[in-house]
Amino acid sequence: MDEINSNIENIKNTFTKSINDAKSTYELENLYLDFFSKKSGKITLLIKKLADLNIEEKKKLGPVINQLQNEFKLKIDQRKKEIKDLDLKNQSLDFTYPLKAKSCGYLHPLTQTVREIDSFFRYYGYSVVEGPEIETEEYNFRKLNLPKGHPATDLQDSLYIKGDILLRPHTSSVEARILTDYKPPIKVVIPGKCFRNETPNSTNASFFHQYQGVAVDKDINLQHLKGILQEFHKFLFGEDIKLRFRYKYYPEVSPGMGVDMKCKFCNGKGCPVCKYRGWIEVLGSGMIHYNTLKMCGIDPEKYTGFAFGMGLDRLVMQKFGIDDIRKLYGGIIYK
Ligand SMILES: [Zn+2]
């Protein structure tokens, strides 16, 4: 009996010390096992010892041990809660802090490509500009050396809105605006949407995207144009590209220059991609026509300039492996 009593005192002291020292839930779990495990728990062993006592002693000590059990279990639970609260406090968690919006999706392939090309031209000192998509004939044709009745204005197959107002058929209209509104030196690139009167199919839409470049300054010549175009195509398609420059007529430039790139798929031998020509036409360009400069208010005796323009849609389709232009601009997401 005395032995058990002193045992109880020891257990109480051990428990009080252990519970105060416990710093984690893990330690408390171990503490629980230390006292209540079925085989060697201190309280379990104490209960087993009760069996050796006489009935009077059992009546006396039974309730004491019971109370001890309940008290210990309660204290362990309380301590667990305290530790949990303390952990939360130390982590300085702010549950009201707004979460960052989850990003999903990507930029449109066309936007990605335009940004990539913009970065190239910005590096060479060009500014990126935009202009109105609804334009007058004045900026669409007249200032670009296309007088009224010029066959090229018919070729554009334009979408007229009212009178001489139409949806621009090319980004050259912005070139005319820039040349009219600014004084040389001018170095700009113009990405933009253009429109034409066409029934959409797999390769043509009623709108398309052009990328135009214009530079005007003293002593600008064809070599400057060829130089920037070479560098640009290397940037876009790799160092080993080969360009071919040939004469081509465009009314707003003189001389006009068509630019072909040696087909990368067949290395000039001919394949379905280049339609067995070995070369792919990539853009139109030339020295800005004397009349264009003059009509835009720039002295053609003093300044010269070049312009180039390319279609972006086919470029984007090639780059991203998109085989139908309707997929490029449709609302349906294809896998
Ligand atoms: Zn080819």
PDB file of C-alpha atoms and ligand atoms in Angstrom, residues 263-280, ligand 1:
ATOM      1  CA  CYS A 263      13.448  26.957 -98.553  1.00  0.00           C
ATOM      2  CA  LYS A 264      14.734  25.556 -95.278  1.00  0.00           C
ATOM      3  CA  PHE A 265      12.836  22.315 -95.729  1.00  0.00           C
ATOM      4  CA  CYS A 266      14.490  21.225 -98.994  1.00  0.00           C
ATOM      5  CA  ASN A 267      17.517  23.550 -99.065  1.00  0.00           C
ATOM      6  CA  GLY A 268      16.475  24.913-102.456  1.00  0.00           C
ATOM      7  CA  LYS A 269      15.858  21.561-104.127  1.00  0.00           C
ATOM      8  CA  GLY A 270      12.074  21.943-104.250  1.00  0.00           C
ATOM      9  CA  CYS A 271       9.372  20.494-101.999  1.00  0.00           C
ATOM     10  CA  PRO A 272       5.632  20.914-101.306  1.00  0.00           C
ATOM     11  CA  VAL A 273       6.297  23.697 -98.753  1.00  0.00           C
ATOM     12  CA  CYS A 274       7.985  25.934-101.349  1.00  0.00           C
ATOM     13  CA  LYS A 275       5.698  24.609-104.092  1.00  0.00           C
ATOM     14  CA  TYR A 276       8.801  23.090-105.768  1.00  0.00           C
ATOM     15  CA  ARG A 277      10.344  26.503-106.381  1.00  0.00           C
ATOM     16  CA  GLY A 278      13.174  26.112-103.865  1.00  0.00           C
ATOM     17  CA  TRP A 279      12.512  29.654-102.618  1.00  0.00           C
ATOM     18  CA  ILE A 280       9.712  31.192-100.560  1.00  0.00           C
TER      19      ILE A 280
HETATM   20 ZN    ZN B   1      11.201  23.528-100.292  1.00  0.00          ZN
END
